Amino acid sequence: MSKQPLEDIDIYQAQYNKLIALFSELALLGEQDGSVRTNHMTADTIITMMNVFL
């Protein structure tokens, strides 16, 4: 592992946190309007899927 500090890691982390919040809200809204099944941990599933691509 590199000992060098990552440039702009704070910017990356802030954007990542915004994505987590948006996808969590999307999951909640989907559960409320019935477009997403409620018998699963929807937010956790969506965040896991997002982590695969980031």
mmCIF file of C-alpha atoms in Angstrom:
data_model
loop_
_atom_site.group_PDB
_atom_site.id
_atom_site.type_symbol
_atom_site.label_atom_id
_atom_site.label_comp_id
_atom_site.label_asym_id
_atom_site.label_seq_id
_atom_site.Cartn_x
_atom_site.Cartn_y
_atom_site.Cartn_z
ATOM 1 C CA MET A 1 0.000 0.000 0.000
ATOM 2 C CA SER A 2 1.161 3.471 -0.791
ATOM 3 C CA LYS A 3 2.300 5.722 2.015
ATOM 4 C CA GLN A 4 1.424 8.778 -0.081
ATOM 5 C CA PRO A 5 -1.725 10.670 0.912
ATOM 6 C CA LEU A 6 -4.594 10.451 -1.535
ATOM 7 C CA GLU A 7 -5.320 13.757 -3.187
ATOM 8 C CA ASP A 8 -8.899 14.964 -2.966
ATOM 9 C CA ILE A 9 -10.007 12.016 -0.816
ATOM 10 C CA ASP A 10 -12.249 14.422 1.123
ATOM 11 C CA ILE A 11 -14.051 15.389 -2.086
ATOM 12 C CA TYR A 12 -14.454 11.727 -3.038
ATOM 13 C CA GLN A 13 -15.800 10.830 0.415
ATOM 14 C CA ALA A 14 -18.278 13.723 0.387
ATOM 15 C CA GLN A 15 -19.641 12.672 -3.002
ATOM 16 C CA TYR A 16 -19.782 9.042 -1.912
ATOM 17 C CA ASN A 17 -21.801 10.037 1.167
ATOM 18 C CA LYS A 18 -24.213 12.013 -1.021
ATOM 19 C CA LEU A 19 -24.721 8.948 -3.207
ATOM 20 C CA ILE A 20 -25.405 6.780 -0.159
ATOM 21 C CA ALA A 21 -28.008 9.277 1.053
ATOM 22 C CA LEU A 22 -29.669 9.524 -2.369
ATOM 23 C CA PHE A 23 -29.838 5.771 -2.909
ATOM 24 C CA SER A 24 -31.147 5.244 0.625
ATOM 25 C CA GLU A 25 -33.875 7.800 -0.018
ATOM 26 C CA LEU A 26 -34.675 6.149 -3.351
ATOM 27 C CA ALA A 27 -35.069 2.775 -1.611
ATOM 28 C CA LEU A 28 -37.337 4.258 1.053
ATOM 29 C CA LEU A 29 -39.518 6.036 -1.504
ATOM 30 C CA GLY A 30 -39.760 2.858 -3.541
ATOM 31 C CA GLU A 31 -40.886 0.909 -0.498
ATOM 32 C CA GLN A 32 -43.471 3.577 0.318
ATOM 33 C CA ASP A 33 -44.979 3.744 -3.167
ATOM 34 C CA GLY A 34 -44.875 -0.013 -3.668
ATOM 35 C CA SER A 35 -42.420 -0.028 -6.570
ATOM 36 C CA VAL A 36 -39.835 -1.841 -4.418
ATOM 37 C CA ARG A 37 -40.492 -4.950 -2.363
ATOM 38 C CA THR A 38 -40.469 -4.393 1.384
ATOM 39 C CA ASN A 39 -39.505 -7.895 2.490
ATOM 40 C CA HIS A 40 -35.802 -7.276 1.833
ATOM 41 C CA MET A 41 -33.198 -4.871 3.154
ATOM 42 C CA THR A 42 -33.576 -2.663 0.095
ATOM 43 C CA ALA A 43 -31.279 0.207 1.094
ATOM 44 C CA ASP A 44 -28.498 -2.182 2.083
ATOM 45 C CA THR A 45 -28.877 -4.094 -1.182
ATOM 46 C CA ILE A 46 -28.742 -0.923 -3.279
ATOM 47 C CA ILE A 47 -25.706 0.386 -1.387
ATOM 48 C CA THR A 48 -23.943 -2.963 -1.811
ATOM 49 C CA MET A 49 -24.623 -2.847 -5.545
ATOM 50 C CA MET A 50 -23.350 0.733 -5.688
ATOM 51 C CA ASN A 51 -20.124 -0.270 -3.910
ATOM 52 C CA VAL A 52 -19.412 -2.845 -6.592
ATOM 53 C CA PHE A 53 -19.207 -0.111 -9.231
ATOM 54 C CA LEU A 54 -17.456 2.642 -7.267
#
